[in-house]
Tab-separated table of C-alpha atoms in Angstrom:
chain	number	residue	atom	x	y	z
A	231	MET	CA	0.000	0.000	0.000
A	232	ARG	CA	1.254	3.468	-0.866
A	233	SER	CA	2.065	5.628	2.143
A	234	PHE	CA	1.263	9.320	2.255
A	235	SER	CA	2.709	12.213	4.179
A	236	VAL	CA	0.255	14.275	6.171
A	237	LEU	CA	0.017	18.046	5.857
A	238	CYS	CA	-1.584	19.710	8.897
A	239	LEU	CA	-3.087	23.191	8.763
A	240	THR	CA	-3.957	25.371	11.711
A	241	LEU	CA	-6.964	27.675	11.373
A	242	VAL	CA	-7.558	30.706	13.557
A	243	VAL	CA	-11.172	31.858	13.676
A	244	SER	CA	-12.419	35.337	14.370
A	245	SER	CA	-15.675	37.181	14.580
A	246	ALA	CA	-16.526	40.675	13.485
A	247	HIS	CA	-15.198	41.897	16.836
A	248	GLY	CA	-11.666	40.461	16.434
A	249	PHE	CA	-9.512	38.301	18.694
A	250	ALA	CA	-8.132	38.507	22.150
A	251	SER	CA	-4.501	39.618	22.115
A	252	VAL	CA	-1.894	37.054	23.114
A	253	SER	CA	1.789	37.808	23.524
A	254	VAL	CA	4.019	35.350	21.697
A	255	PRO	CA	7.797	35.249	22.113
A	256	LYS	CA	9.873	35.477	18.970
A	257	SER	CA	11.675	32.406	17.778
A	258	SER	CA	13.680	31.520	14.714
A	259	SER	CA	13.471	27.802	15.308
A	260	SER	CA	12.211	25.605	12.531
A	261	VAL	CA	9.269	23.279	12.894
A	262	THR	CA	8.237	20.117	11.055
A	263	ALA	CA	9.456	20.186	7.463
A	264	LEU	CA	6.953	19.990	4.650
A	265	ASN	CA	8.371	16.645	3.531
A	266	ALA	CA	7.372	15.024	6.827
A	267	GLU	CA	4.761	12.287	6.801
A	268	THR	CA	2.340	14.470	8.684
A	269	ILE	CA	1.984	18.151	7.717
A	270	THR	CA	-0.379	20.100	9.910
A	271	LEU	CA	-2.353	23.292	9.400
A	272	GLY	CA	-3.517	25.889	11.891
A	273	ILE	CA	-6.240	28.303	10.803
A	274	PHE	CA	-6.752	31.753	12.316
A	275	GLY	CA	-10.389	32.569	11.595
A	276	GLY	CA	-13.338	30.187	11.476
A	277	GLY	CA	-15.781	32.412	9.669
A	278	THR	CA	-16.813	32.525	6.031
A	279	VAL	CA	-13.441	31.852	4.405
A	280	GLY	CA	-12.018	29.646	7.151
A	281	GLY	CA	-15.106	27.443	6.979
A	282	GLY	CA	-14.820	27.254	3.211
A	283	ILE	CA	-11.214	26.079	3.470
A	284	VAL	CA	-12.193	23.293	5.870
A	285	GLU	CA	-15.076	22.210	3.644
A	286	ILE	CA	-12.868	21.987	0.554
A	287	ILE	CA	-10.229	19.985	2.424
A	288	ASN	CA	-12.890	17.609	3.737
A	289	ALA	CA	-14.314	17.113	0.243
A	290	LYS	CA	-11.027	16.843	-1.672
A	291	GLN	CA	-8.743	15.087	0.775
A	292	ALA	CA	-8.268	11.971	-1.374
A	293	LEU	CA	-7.452	14.055	-4.471
A	294	PHE	CA	-4.945	16.153	-2.546
A	295	GLU	CA	-3.212	13.010	-1.307
A	296	LYS	CA	-2.857	11.756	-4.891
A	297	MET	CA	-1.526	15.121	-6.073
A	298	THR	CA	0.963	15.727	-3.265
A	299	GLY	CA	1.686	12.351	-1.726
A	300	LYS	CA	0.696	13.906	1.592
A	301	THR	CA	-2.331	14.168	3.810
A	302	ILE	CA	-3.486	17.700	4.568
A	303	GLN	CA	-4.764	17.789	8.134
A	304	VAL	CA	-6.443	20.697	9.894
A	305	LYS	CA	-5.164	20.404	13.457
A	306	LYS	CA	-6.429	23.577	15.118
A	307	ILE	CA	-8.791	26.437	14.381
A	308	CYS	CA	-8.427	29.592	16.463
A	309	VAL	CA	-11.635	31.550	17.040
A	310	ARG	CA	-12.869	34.302	19.323
A	311	ASP	CA	-15.776	32.293	20.722
A	312	ALA	CA	-15.246	28.530	20.919
A	313	SER	CA	-18.869	27.958	21.942
A	314	LYS	CA	-20.287	29.494	18.787
A	315	GLU	CA	-21.927	27.022	16.419
A	316	ARG	CA	-19.980	26.585	13.183
A	317	ASP	CA	-21.473	26.329	9.704
A	318	PHE	CA	-19.005	23.608	8.713
A	319	ALA	CA	-18.070	20.167	9.997
A	320	VAL	CA	-15.017	20.372	12.240
A	321	PRO	CA	-12.591	17.608	11.115
A	322	ASP	CA	-11.901	14.688	13.404
A	323	GLY	CA	-8.963	15.457	15.678
A	324	CYS	CA	-9.216	19.209	15.068
A	325	ASP	CA	-9.320	21.436	18.153
A	326	ILE	CA	-11.231	24.712	18.329
A	327	VAL	CA	-9.064	27.065	20.394
A	328	THR	CA	-9.206	30.713	21.469
A	329	SER	CA	-5.563	31.429	22.291
A	330	TYR	CA	-3.133	32.399	19.528
A	331	ASP	CA	-0.418	30.533	21.422
A	332	ASP	CA	-2.224	27.232	20.945
A	333	ILE	CA	-1.256	27.401	17.288
A	334	LEU	CA	1.867	29.553	17.308
A	335	ASP	CA	3.593	27.466	19.997
A	336	ASP	CA	2.555	24.127	18.491
A	337	GLU	CA	5.720	22.819	16.824
A	338	SER	CA	3.765	20.205	14.880
A	339	ILE	CA	1.963	22.880	12.862
A	340	ASP	CA	3.722	23.621	9.590
A	341	VAL	CA	1.343	26.017	7.833
A	342	VAL	CA	-0.584	28.881	9.380
A	343	VAL	CA	-3.625	30.069	7.417
A	344	GLU	CA	-4.568	33.636	8.361
A	345	VAL	CA	-8.146	34.530	7.398
A	346	MET	CA	-9.037	36.526	10.510
A	347	GLY	CA	-8.989	39.935	8.828
A	348	GLY	CA	-7.833	43.270	10.201
A	349	THR	CA	-4.235	44.446	10.247
A	350	ASP	CA	-2.983	44.756	13.843
A	351	GLU	CA	-3.616	41.323	15.359
A	352	ALA	CA	-3.177	39.662	11.962
A	353	LYS	CA	0.231	41.299	11.593
A	354	ASN	CA	1.374	39.809	14.918
A	355	VAL	CA	0.113	36.379	13.903
A	356	VAL	CA	1.807	36.497	10.496
A	357	TYR	CA	5.142	37.863	11.722
A	358	GLN	CA	5.406	35.426	14.631
A	359	SER	CA	4.397	32.488	12.448
A	360	LEU	CA	7.167	33.307	9.979
A	361	GLU	CA	9.696	33.838	12.765
A	362	LYS	CA	8.843	30.394	14.132
A	363	GLY	CA	9.528	28.829	10.748
A	364	LYS	CA	5.909	28.247	9.816
A	365	ASN	CA	4.739	28.844	6.260
A	366	VAL	CA	1.920	31.376	5.994
A	367	VAL	CA	-1.108	31.478	3.686
A	368	THR	CA	-3.242	34.629	3.947
A	369	ALA	CA	-6.160	36.356	2.246
A	370	ASN	CA	-5.426	39.691	3.948
A	371	LYS	CA	-4.948	42.373	1.278
A	372	ALA	CA	-5.080	45.253	3.767
A	373	LEU	CA	-2.245	43.747	5.801
A	374	ILE	CA	-0.044	43.204	2.757
A	375	ALA	CA	-0.744	46.610	1.216
A	376	LYS	CA	0.092	48.361	4.480
A	377	HIS	CA	3.059	46.289	5.624
A	378	LEU	CA	4.566	44.740	2.472
A	379	PRO	CA	8.146	46.017	3.058
A	380	ASP	CA	8.069	44.804	6.669
A	381	ILE	CA	6.766	41.378	5.649
A	382	GLU	CA	9.553	41.182	3.084
A	383	ALA	CA	12.127	42.153	5.721
A	384	VAL	CA	10.870	39.455	8.122
A	385	LEU	CA	11.082	36.856	5.347
A	386	ASN	CA	14.617	37.917	4.413
A	387	LYS	CA	15.732	37.692	8.026
A	388	VAL	CA	14.049	34.345	8.655
A	389	ASN	CA	15.334	32.796	5.428
A	390	ALA	CA	18.932	33.976	5.733
A	391	GLY	CA	21.038	30.819	5.602
A	392	ARG	CA	18.054	28.466	5.332
A	393	GLU	CA	18.277	25.749	2.707
A	394	THR	CA	14.459	25.584	2.393
A	395	PRO	CA	12.827	29.010	2.683
A	396	VAL	CA	9.827	29.774	4.839
A	397	GLU	CA	7.018	30.657	2.421
A	398	PHE	CA	4.490	33.497	2.356
A	399	ARG	CA	1.524	32.864	0.049
A	400	TYR	CA	-1.346	35.277	-0.634
A	401	GLU	CA	-3.225	34.342	-3.810
A	402	ALA	CA	-6.582	35.021	-2.149
A	403	ALA	CA	-5.615	38.574	-1.128
A	404	VAL	CA	-6.279	40.102	-4.556
A	405	CYS	CA	-9.461	39.376	-6.522
A	406	GLY	CA	-10.526	36.358	-4.476
A	407	GLY	CA	-10.789	33.384	-6.805
A	408	ILE	CA	-8.891	34.846	-9.780
A	409	PRO	CA	-5.332	33.412	-9.915
A	410	ILE	CA	-3.770	36.797	-10.704
A	411	ILE	CA	-0.990	36.649	-8.081
A	412	ARG	CA	0.394	33.338	-9.309
A	413	SER	CA	0.235	34.595	-12.886
A	414	MET	CA	2.080	37.808	-12.036
A	415	GLN	CA	4.762	35.775	-10.258
A	416	SER	CA	5.374	33.318	-13.077
A	417	ASP	CA	3.784	34.207	-16.426
A	418	PHE	CA	5.399	37.576	-17.141
A	419	VAL	CA	9.007	36.934	-16.099
A	420	GLY	CA	10.190	37.199	-19.716
A	421	ASP	CA	7.775	39.990	-20.530
A	422	GLU	CA	7.442	43.694	-19.779
A	423	ILE	CA	4.171	44.903	-18.263
A	424	ASN	CA	3.081	48.334	-19.473
A	425	MET	CA	-0.376	48.721	-17.961
A	426	ILE	CA	-2.818	47.066	-15.570
A	427	SER	CA	-6.533	47.898	-15.607
A	428	GLY	CA	-8.790	46.127	-13.161
A	429	ILE	CA	-12.354	45.878	-11.922
A	430	ILE	CA	-11.104	44.750	-8.542
A	431	ASN	CA	-14.010	45.388	-6.190
A	432	GLY	CA	-17.143	43.294	-6.542
A	433	CYS	CA	-19.432	45.504	-4.450
A	434	THR	CA	-18.913	48.611	-6.560
A	435	ASN	CA	-19.102	46.725	-9.840
A	436	TYR	CA	-22.439	45.287	-8.746
A	437	MET	CA	-23.654	48.772	-7.841
A	438	LEU	CA	-22.488	50.369	-11.091
A	439	THR	CA	-24.114	47.573	-13.091
A	440	SER	CA	-27.406	48.273	-11.300
A	441	MET	CA	-27.080	52.023	-11.879
A	442	ASP	CA	-26.342	51.513	-15.566
A	443	ARG	CA	-28.512	48.564	-16.554
A	444	ASP	CA	-31.419	49.033	-14.148
A	445	ALA	CA	-31.317	52.853	-13.798
A	446	LYS	CA	-30.998	52.538	-10.012
A	447	SER	CA	-29.873	55.506	-7.936
A	448	TYR	CA	-26.657	55.287	-5.937
A	449	ASP	CA	-28.605	54.787	-2.696
A	450	GLU	CA	-30.834	52.112	-4.234
A	451	ALA	CA	-27.841	50.230	-5.637
A	452	LEU	CA	-26.000	50.359	-2.300
A	453	LYS	CA	-29.046	49.094	-0.415
A	454	GLU	CA	-29.363	46.186	-2.837
A	455	ALA	CA	-25.648	45.348	-2.619
A	456	SER	CA	-25.860	45.395	1.179
A	457	ALA	CA	-28.888	43.075	1.187
A	458	LEU	CA	-26.969	40.578	-0.969
A	459	GLY	CA	-23.919	40.680	1.287
A	460	TYR	CA	-21.624	42.457	-1.187
A	461	ALA	CA	-21.273	45.571	0.990
A	462	GLU	CA	-20.083	45.764	4.587
A	463	ALA	CA	-22.097	47.500	7.325
A	464	ASP	CA	-19.733	50.430	6.728
A	465	PRO	CA	-19.223	50.345	2.948
A	466	THR	CA	-16.635	53.142	2.860
A	467	LEU	CA	-13.694	50.901	1.933
A	468	ASP	CA	-15.642	49.609	-1.067
A	469	VAL	CA	-17.506	52.661	-2.382
A	470	GLY	CA	-14.605	55.003	-1.582
A	471	GLY	CA	-12.212	52.961	-3.739
A	472	PHE	CA	-9.871	52.144	-0.852
A	473	ASP	CA	-10.280	48.362	-1.112
A	474	ALA	CA	-9.392	48.554	-4.805
A	475	ARG	CA	-6.417	50.799	-4.012
A	476	SER	CA	-4.954	48.216	-1.615
A	477	LYS	CA	-5.171	45.541	-4.305
A	478	LEU	CA	-3.682	47.843	-6.946
A	479	ARG	CA	-0.729	48.657	-4.687
A	480	ILE	CA	0.094	44.934	-4.431
A	481	LEU	CA	-0.241	44.386	-8.176
A	482	MET	CA	2.055	47.353	-8.857
A	483	ARG	CA	4.849	45.793	-6.823
A	484	LEU	CA	4.473	42.512	-8.681
A	485	ALA	CA	4.279	44.161	-12.113
A	486	TYR	CA	6.951	46.860	-11.863
A	487	GLY	CA	8.907	46.223	-8.676
A	488	VAL	CA	7.921	49.694	-7.492
A	489	GLU	CA	7.273	50.467	-3.833
A	490	VAL	CA	4.534	52.985	-3.047
A	491	ASN	CA	2.588	53.983	0.027
A	492	GLU	CA	-0.980	53.198	-0.997
A	493	GLU	CA	-2.198	56.489	0.448
A	494	GLU	CA	-0.179	58.301	-2.226
A	495	ILE	CA	-2.231	56.688	-5.008
A	496	SER	CA	-4.965	58.983	-6.334
A	497	CYS	CA	-8.270	57.485	-5.194
A	498	ARG	CA	-11.821	58.511	-6.075
A	499	GLY	CA	-14.846	56.402	-5.227
A	500	ILE	CA	-18.279	56.141	-6.803
A	501	GLN	CA	-20.246	58.294	-4.344
A	502	GLU	CA	-20.407	61.296	-6.707
A	503	LEU	CA	-21.760	59.358	-9.679
A	504	THR	CA	-25.348	60.072	-10.718
A	505	LYS	CA	-27.855	58.758	-13.226
A	506	MET	CA	-26.877	61.751	-15.358
A	507	ASP	CA	-23.338	60.388	-15.752
A	508	PHE	CA	-24.635	57.073	-17.036
A	509	ASP	CA	-26.926	58.902	-19.466
A	510	TYR	CA	-23.939	60.782	-20.882
A	511	ALA	CA	-21.851	57.582	-20.969
A	512	LYS	CA	-24.590	55.935	-23.066
A	513	MET	CA	-24.630	58.961	-25.349
A	514	MET	CA	-20.889	58.441	-25.830
A	515	GLY	CA	-21.373	54.731	-26.534
A	516	GLY	CA	-20.138	53.227	-23.290
A	517	THR	CA	-20.526	52.814	-19.539
A	518	ILE	CA	-18.748	53.612	-16.272
A	519	LYS	CA	-16.605	51.235	-14.217
A	520	LEU	CA	-14.593	51.748	-11.048
A	521	LEU	CA	-11.077	50.771	-12.094
A	522	GLY	CA	-7.678	50.411	-10.531
A	523	VAL	CA	-5.165	51.423	-13.207
A	524	SER	CA	-1.375	51.536	-13.260
A	525	LYS	CA	0.716	52.679	-16.210
A	526	LYS	CA	4.405	52.614	-16.999
A	527	ILE	CA	5.142	56.172	-18.146
A	528	ASP	CA	8.747	55.468	-19.109
A	529	GLU	CA	11.611	53.257	-17.955
A	530	THR	CA	11.785	54.836	-14.510
A	531	ARG	CA	8.299	56.206	-13.720
A	532	VAL	CA	5.019	54.460	-12.908
A	533	ALA	CA	1.661	56.181	-12.367
A	534	ALA	CA	-1.534	54.787	-10.862
A	535	PHE	CA	-5.046	55.723	-9.832
A	536	VAL	CA	-8.360	54.333	-8.643
A	537	SER	CA	-11.346	56.116	-10.164
A	538	PRO	CA	-14.608	55.701	-12.015
A	539	CYS	CA	-13.688	55.570	-15.699
A	540	TYR	CA	-15.594	55.862	-18.934
A	541	VAL	CA	-15.244	52.588	-20.877
A	542	SER	CA	-16.509	52.075	-24.440
A	543	ASN	CA	-19.067	49.306	-24.983
A	544	ASP	CA	-16.672	47.385	-27.240
A	545	ASP	CA	-14.085	47.183	-24.458
A	546	SER	CA	-13.768	43.815	-22.705
A	547	LEU	CA	-14.053	45.455	-19.290
A	548	ALA	CA	-17.363	47.126	-20.192
A	549	ASN	CA	-19.094	43.755	-20.282
A	550	VAL	CA	-17.918	42.534	-16.866
A	551	ASN	CA	-21.042	42.960	-14.769
A	552	GLY	CA	-22.424	42.186	-11.324
A	553	ALA	CA	-19.970	41.309	-8.557
A	554	THR	CA	-17.493	39.814	-11.043
A	555	ASN	CA	-13.866	40.995	-11.073
A	556	ALA	CA	-11.553	41.365	-14.062
A	557	VAL	CA	-7.911	42.319	-14.530
A	558	GLU	CA	-6.381	43.218	-17.890
A	559	VAL	CA	-2.585	43.129	-18.206
A	560	ILE	CA	-1.022	44.813	-21.252
A	561	SER	CA	2.541	43.694	-21.946
A	562	ASP	CA	5.115	43.616	-24.721
A	563	ASN	CA	5.029	39.890	-25.468
A	564	LEU	CA	1.527	38.744	-24.556
A	565	GLN	CA	-0.050	42.077	-25.552
A	566	SER	CA	-3.409	41.878	-23.752
A	567	SER	CA	-4.265	39.217	-21.155
A	568	THR	CA	-7.569	39.415	-19.263
A	569	TYR	CA	-8.453	37.462	-16.116
A	570	ILE	CA	-12.141	37.287	-15.163
A	571	GLY	CA	-13.807	35.583	-12.216
A	572	GLN	CA	-15.345	35.852	-8.793
A	573	GLY	CA	-13.489	38.357	-6.658
A	574	ALA	CA	-14.937	37.492	-3.257
A	575	GLY	CA	-17.127	35.033	-1.390
A	576	ARG	CA	-16.696	31.913	0.695
A	577	PHE	CA	-15.565	29.399	-1.896
A	578	PRO	CA	-13.792	31.623	-4.467
A	579	THR	CA	-11.535	33.014	-1.718
A	580	ALA	CA	-11.137	29.655	0.040
A	581	ASN	CA	-10.253	28.051	-3.302
A	582	SER	CA	-7.273	30.383	-3.717
A	583	CYS	CA	-6.118	29.612	-0.169
A	584	ILE	CA	-6.392	25.901	-0.951
A	585	ASN	CA	-4.301	26.334	-4.099
A	586	ASP	CA	-1.545	27.907	-1.993
A	587	ILE	CA	-1.761	25.117	0.586
A	588	VAL	CA	-1.590	22.375	-2.028
A	589	SER	CA	1.333	24.128	-3.725
A	590	LEU	CA	3.220	24.081	-0.411
A	591	ALA	CA	2.363	20.417	0.074
A	592	LYS	CA	3.786	19.646	-3.378
A	593	GLY	CA	7.042	21.351	-2.405
A	594	ASP	CA	6.765	24.322	-4.746
A	595	VAL	CA	9.182	27.087	-3.756
A	596	ASN	CA	8.842	30.821	-4.279
A	597	ALA	CA	11.549	32.638	-2.363
A	598	LEU	CA	10.448	36.066	-3.693
A	599	PRO	CA	6.684	36.297	-3.124
A	600	PHE	CA	6.535	39.958	-4.200
A	601	ASN	CA	8.927	39.581	-7.148
A	602	PRO	CA	12.246	41.493	-7.121
A	603	ASP	CA	12.074	45.148	-6.232
A	604	ALA	CA	13.221	47.783	-8.735
A	605	PRO	CA	14.911	50.652	-6.853
A	606	ASP	CA	15.383	52.550	-10.117
A	607	LYS	CA	11.599	52.863	-10.608
A	608	ILE	CA	9.558	55.524	-8.841
A	609	PHE	CA	5.862	56.226	-8.421
A	610	VAL	CA	4.528	59.561	-9.678
A	611	ASN	CA	1.084	60.792	-8.677
A	612	ASN	CA	0.258	62.249	-12.080
A	613	TYR	CA	-0.845	60.741	-15.364
A	614	ASP	CA	-2.125	61.750	-18.796
A	615	SER	CA	-5.604	60.812	-19.989
A	616	VAL	CA	-8.644	61.938	-21.884
A	617	PHE	CA	-11.046	63.274	-19.225
A	618	TYR	CA	-14.799	63.508	-18.788
A	619	VAL	CA	-15.762	66.656	-16.837
A	620	ARG	CA	-19.344	67.210	-15.639
A	621	LEU	CA	-20.407	70.724	-14.602
A	622	GLN	CA	-23.701	71.819	-13.090
A	623	TYR	CA	-24.568	75.426	-13.801
A	624	ARG	CA	-26.898	78.394	-13.349
A	625	ASP	CA	-28.137	80.287	-16.379
A	626	GLY	CA	-25.627	82.836	-17.555
A	627	ILE	CA	-23.979	84.449	-20.561
A	628	GLY	CA	-20.573	83.408	-21.843
A	629	ILE	CA	-20.396	80.022	-20.139
A	630	THR	CA	-18.973	78.234	-23.163
A	631	ARG	CA	-16.493	81.074	-23.792
A	632	GLN	CA	-15.231	80.972	-20.183
A	633	CYS	CA	-14.808	77.206	-20.335
A	634	GLY	CA	-12.717	77.582	-23.457
A	635	GLU	CA	-10.584	80.354	-21.968
A	636	ILE	CA	-9.818	78.431	-18.783
A	637	CYS	CA	-8.989	75.264	-20.726
A	638	GLU	CA	-6.706	77.267	-23.019
A	639	LYS	CA	-4.984	78.806	-19.973
A	640	TYR	CA	-3.842	75.346	-18.867
A	641	GLY	CA	-3.207	73.848	-22.295
A	642	VAL	CA	-6.317	71.666	-22.260
A	643	SER	CA	-7.894	70.999	-25.653
A	644	ILE	CA	-11.649	70.327	-25.686
A	645	HIS	CA	-12.690	67.368	-27.808
A	646	SER	CA	-16.456	67.861	-27.439
A	647	LEU	CA	-19.199	69.449	-25.342
A	648	LEU	CA	-22.273	67.359	-24.506
A	649	GLN	CA	-25.652	68.378	-23.113
A	650	ASN	CA	-28.797	66.310	-22.747
A	651	PRO	CA	-32.252	67.941	-22.698
A	652	ILE	CA	-32.849	69.612	-19.333
A	653	ASP	CA	-35.800	68.151	-17.381
A	654	LYS	CA	-35.257	70.113	-14.167
A	655	LYS	CA	-33.714	73.572	-14.140
A	656	ASP	CA	-31.910	72.991	-10.827
A	657	GLU	CA	-30.192	69.923	-12.327
A	658	ALA	CA	-28.911	71.664	-15.463
A	659	ALA	CA	-25.503	70.299	-16.440
A	660	PHE	CA	-23.196	69.750	-19.368
A	661	VAL	CA	-20.103	67.640	-19.995
A	662	LEU	CA	-16.709	68.494	-21.451
A	663	ILE	CA	-14.632	65.748	-23.039
A	664	THR	CA	-10.994	66.771	-23.282
A	665	GLU	CA	-8.154	65.597	-25.443
A	666	LYS	CA	-5.292	63.849	-23.621
A	667	VAL	CA	-4.120	66.017	-20.726
A	668	SER	CA	-2.378	65.612	-17.363
A	669	LEU	CA	-4.265	65.015	-14.130
A	670	THR	CA	-2.530	68.074	-12.683
A	671	ASN	CA	-3.889	70.342	-15.388
A	672	ILE	CA	-7.423	68.974	-15.321
A	673	LYS	CA	-7.511	69.667	-11.567
A	674	LYS	CA	-6.436	73.271	-12.249
A	675	VAL	CA	-9.155	73.653	-14.872
A	676	CYS	CA	-11.802	72.326	-12.481
A	677	ASN	CA	-10.632	74.576	-9.648
A	678	ASP	CA	-10.913	77.668	-11.860
A	679	LEU	CA	-14.310	76.648	-13.236
A	680	GLU	CA	-15.678	76.053	-9.731
A	681	ALA	CA	-14.790	79.653	-8.810
A	682	LEU	CA	-17.117	81.084	-11.482
A	683	ASP	CA	-20.548	82.413	-10.489
A	684	TRP	CA	-22.473	80.108	-12.808
A	685	CYS	CA	-20.793	76.875	-11.627
A	686	LYS	CA	-22.841	75.030	-8.983
A	687	GLY	CA	-20.857	72.883	-6.603
A	688	GLN	CA	-17.750	70.920	-7.471
A	689	ALA	CA	-16.884	69.769	-10.953
A	690	PHE	CA	-16.843	65.996	-11.324
A	691	PHE	CA	-14.120	64.520	-13.515
A	692	MET	CA	-13.044	60.997	-14.396
A	693	PRO	CA	-10.549	59.485	-16.855
A	694	VAL	CA	-11.515	57.870	-20.148
A	695	LEU	CA	-9.786	54.482	-20.064
A	696	ARG	CA	-8.592	54.331	-23.681
A	697	GLU	CA	-7.104	57.153	-25.732
A	698	ASN	CA	-8.772	55.746	-28.869
A	699	TRP	CA	-12.251	55.773	-27.298
A	700	VAL	CA	-13.840	57.179	-30.477
């Protein structure tokens, strides 16, 4: 009879209120190697994703043994409330624990799976797991976006002089079930990435689809997204674009080797969008999507932004609807590669965690989880684009002339001026479409326009994704 090694995973479970803090001493000692007969897992977080991981392991155990020659065993799951009823079957021999130390100090646990969320307690769990020689699998985009250089430093310190490196895997952290991280680590090594454009937040894409296709208002779309579980109780991270910005920051490091504080990336959410904007987008032959975009300006500079964008109907991203995610990578060799799939949810996210776990069980090695850094490349918070500018106005004389004069002052060429029939006088508005211009200059134009007597409120502007939109 063929014998199999056993891979044990430890799961730590959390609730919406987080975990109790436990102090864990640092250690650089190594634990059970991944080629041992029994490999154990410890999971931090027994909620939606943690439960999904356990369910997949329970269902696919025999297949995983055939693929890896090892048995993947969930040994412990760390949760906030051990008495809470779980929505998954706890594996035989698996302990539900509440102390971080029960996993971190267990030398038989080889892989720590962090799906507890948050950044502070999760950071302690991840760092101490790595320092103890345990491989880490995480779905925590916020943690990585905020602490990527520190995670890299911990890995470098831990792996100095080690024959087999301690691994940090995070496929589930960006776009849930889409295997974009693995692809960025392996499929573009002989290529040069020039641009990334992504629908990388499912909640906002669902909302924008409802606003476009079903003529819902922003408030109606948000209420519907919340009822379906796409939006959090506080949806600010989603609708404000901040969730997408965290994911974009990670993709930028993988694509260009550039380090950037995510707060430096220009970020505009969807709160200012109205039905009027979708009416104008239809007039132009397209729709509006919240996108995370990064562009290589030249050999040393990279720009990026998160913003609603006008996208033509014939664009592949225009037809990605509902809570679906999509990432387009434009590169020298492969030209355009688009990845589409479910960006969140129990099983899409758990599936990516499982892929990382199985890869570790097979002995796959990736000593540079964030790809090599490129110190010669810098981030610049400015970019060139065609822009859509919406202005609400009071009746007046010379409005068009003043728009032209201010645009001329800052070297902005106007491509077209659009105005739909006015149903309500207090909602009168028109749209300027510019030629390609810098973000800096379009901001100056908007600031000057807003100072005029006829301009009501702030000007709303957004990039047009493609230069050849017409």
